[in-house]
Short mmCIF file of C-alpha atoms in Angstrom, two decimals:
data_model
loop_
_atom_site.label_atom_id
_atom_site.label_comp_id
_atom_site.label_asym_id
_atom_site.label_seq_id
_atom_site.Cartn_x
_atom_site.Cartn_y
_atom_site.Cartn_z
CA GLU Y 262 11.43 12.85 -19.81
CA LEU Y 263 8.60 15.34 -20.36
CA GLY Y 264 6.16 12.44 -20.57
CA ASN Y 265 7.26 11.32 -17.13
CA ILE Y 266 6.54 14.77 -15.68
CA LYS Y 267 3.05 14.70 -17.17
CA LEU Y 268 2.46 11.23 -15.76
CA ALA Y 269 3.76 12.31 -12.35
CA ASN Y 270 1.44 15.32 -12.33
CA LYS Y 271 -1.52 13.19 -13.38
CA PHE Y 272 -0.78 10.67 -10.64
CA GLY Y 273 -0.38 13.47 -8.08
CA ASP Y 274 -3.77 14.89 -9.07
CA PHE Y 275 -5.30 11.44 -8.75
CA LEU Y 276 -3.91 11.01 -5.24
CA LYS Y 277 -5.12 14.45 -4.16
CA ASN Y 278 -8.54 14.40 -5.83
CA GLY Y 279 -9.40 10.78 -6.62
CA LYS Y 280 -12.61 9.19 -5.42
CA ASN Y 281 -12.24 7.00 -2.34
CA ILE Y 282 -8.61 8.11 -1.91
CA PHE Y 283 -7.46 9.81 1.23
CA LEU Y 284 -3.96 10.54 2.42
CA ILE Y 285 -2.93 9.99 6.01
CA GLU Y 286 -0.02 11.10 8.11
CA ILE Y 287 2.58 8.42 8.77
CA THR Y 288 2.64 8.56 12.54
CA THR Y 289 5.28 7.20 14.87
CA GLU Y 290 2.90 4.37 15.73
CA ILE Y 291 2.48 3.40 12.07
CA ALA Y 292 6.27 3.49 11.58
CA GLU Y 293 6.89 1.39 14.69
CA ASN Y 294 4.27 -1.14 13.60
CA ALA Y 295 5.90 -1.29 10.17
CA ALA Y 296 9.19 -2.13 11.88
CA GLY Y 297 7.47 -4.98 13.68
CA LEU Y 298 6.02 -6.18 10.40
CA LYS Y 299 9.53 -6.09 8.87
CA ALA Y 300 10.59 -8.66 11.45
CA LYS Y 301 7.60 -10.81 10.50
CA TYR Y 302 7.85 -10.32 6.72
CA PRO Y 303 11.52 -9.56 5.91
CA SER Y 304 11.10 -10.09 2.17
CA LEU Y 305 8.71 -7.13 1.87
CA LYS Y 306 10.07 -3.64 1.22
CA THR Y 307 9.93 -1.10 4.01
CA VAL Y 308 7.74 1.27 2.00
CA ASP Y 309 5.25 -1.56 1.41
CA LEU Y 310 5.22 -2.38 5.12
CA ILE Y 311 4.50 1.25 5.97
CA GLN Y 312 1.46 1.08 3.67
CA LEU Y 313 0.40 -2.23 5.21
CA SER Y 314 0.83 -0.81 8.72
CA ALA Y 315 -1.26 2.23 7.78
CA ALA Y 316 -3.99 -0.02 6.39
CA LEU Y 317 -3.99 -2.05 9.60
CA SER Y 318 -4.12 1.08 11.75
CA TYR Y 319 -7.27 2.20 9.90
CA ASN Y 320 -8.88 -1.24 10.21
CA SER Y 321 -8.99 -1.69 6.45
CA GLU Y 322 -10.92 -4.66 5.15
CA ALA Y 323 -8.32 -5.54 2.53
CA PHE Y 324 -5.06 -4.52 0.90
CA ILE Y 325 -4.97 -4.46 -2.92
CA THR Y 326 -1.64 -4.97 -4.66
CA ASN Y 327 0.01 -6.64 -7.62
CA ASP Y 328 3.01 -7.72 -5.54
CA LYS Y 329 2.72 -11.49 -5.09
CA LYS Y 330 5.10 -11.31 -2.12
CA PHE Y 331 2.12 -10.05 -0.12
CA LYS Y 332 0.50 -13.50 -0.32
CA GLN Y 333 2.49 -14.39 2.81
CA VAL Y 334 0.73 -11.69 4.87
CA LYS Y 335 -1.85 -13.10 7.27
CA ASP Y 336 -2.63 -9.90 9.22
CA LEU Y 337 -5.06 -8.56 6.62
CA LYS Y 338 -6.95 -9.85 3.60
CA ILE Y 339 -4.63 -9.43 0.63
CA ILE Y 340 -6.10 -9.08 -2.85
CA ILE Y 341 -3.67 -9.68 -5.71
CA LEU Y 342 -5.18 -7.69 -8.56
CA TYR Y 343 -3.62 -9.88 -11.27
CA ASP Y 344 -5.61 -12.83 -9.89
CA TYR Y 345 -8.83 -11.08 -10.96
CA LEU Y 346 -7.82 -9.98 -14.44
#
């Protein structure tokens, strides 16, 4: 369990201080758009749709994931990392 705490702390530091990483507030608009995306892509998890909605709200060029379920998304360029390894 101690290893998990160290990993969690390391990941937290990465999110707070990592290059090209910035955290945004999940606004009502992002949440509402995620709900609309849930209707369009019911097989995706709500937390994933919140991230997708946030990416769309910031006009992101692409969304990088290892979740192959995202291949169905047509609203944004989806990059499946495993496809490039």
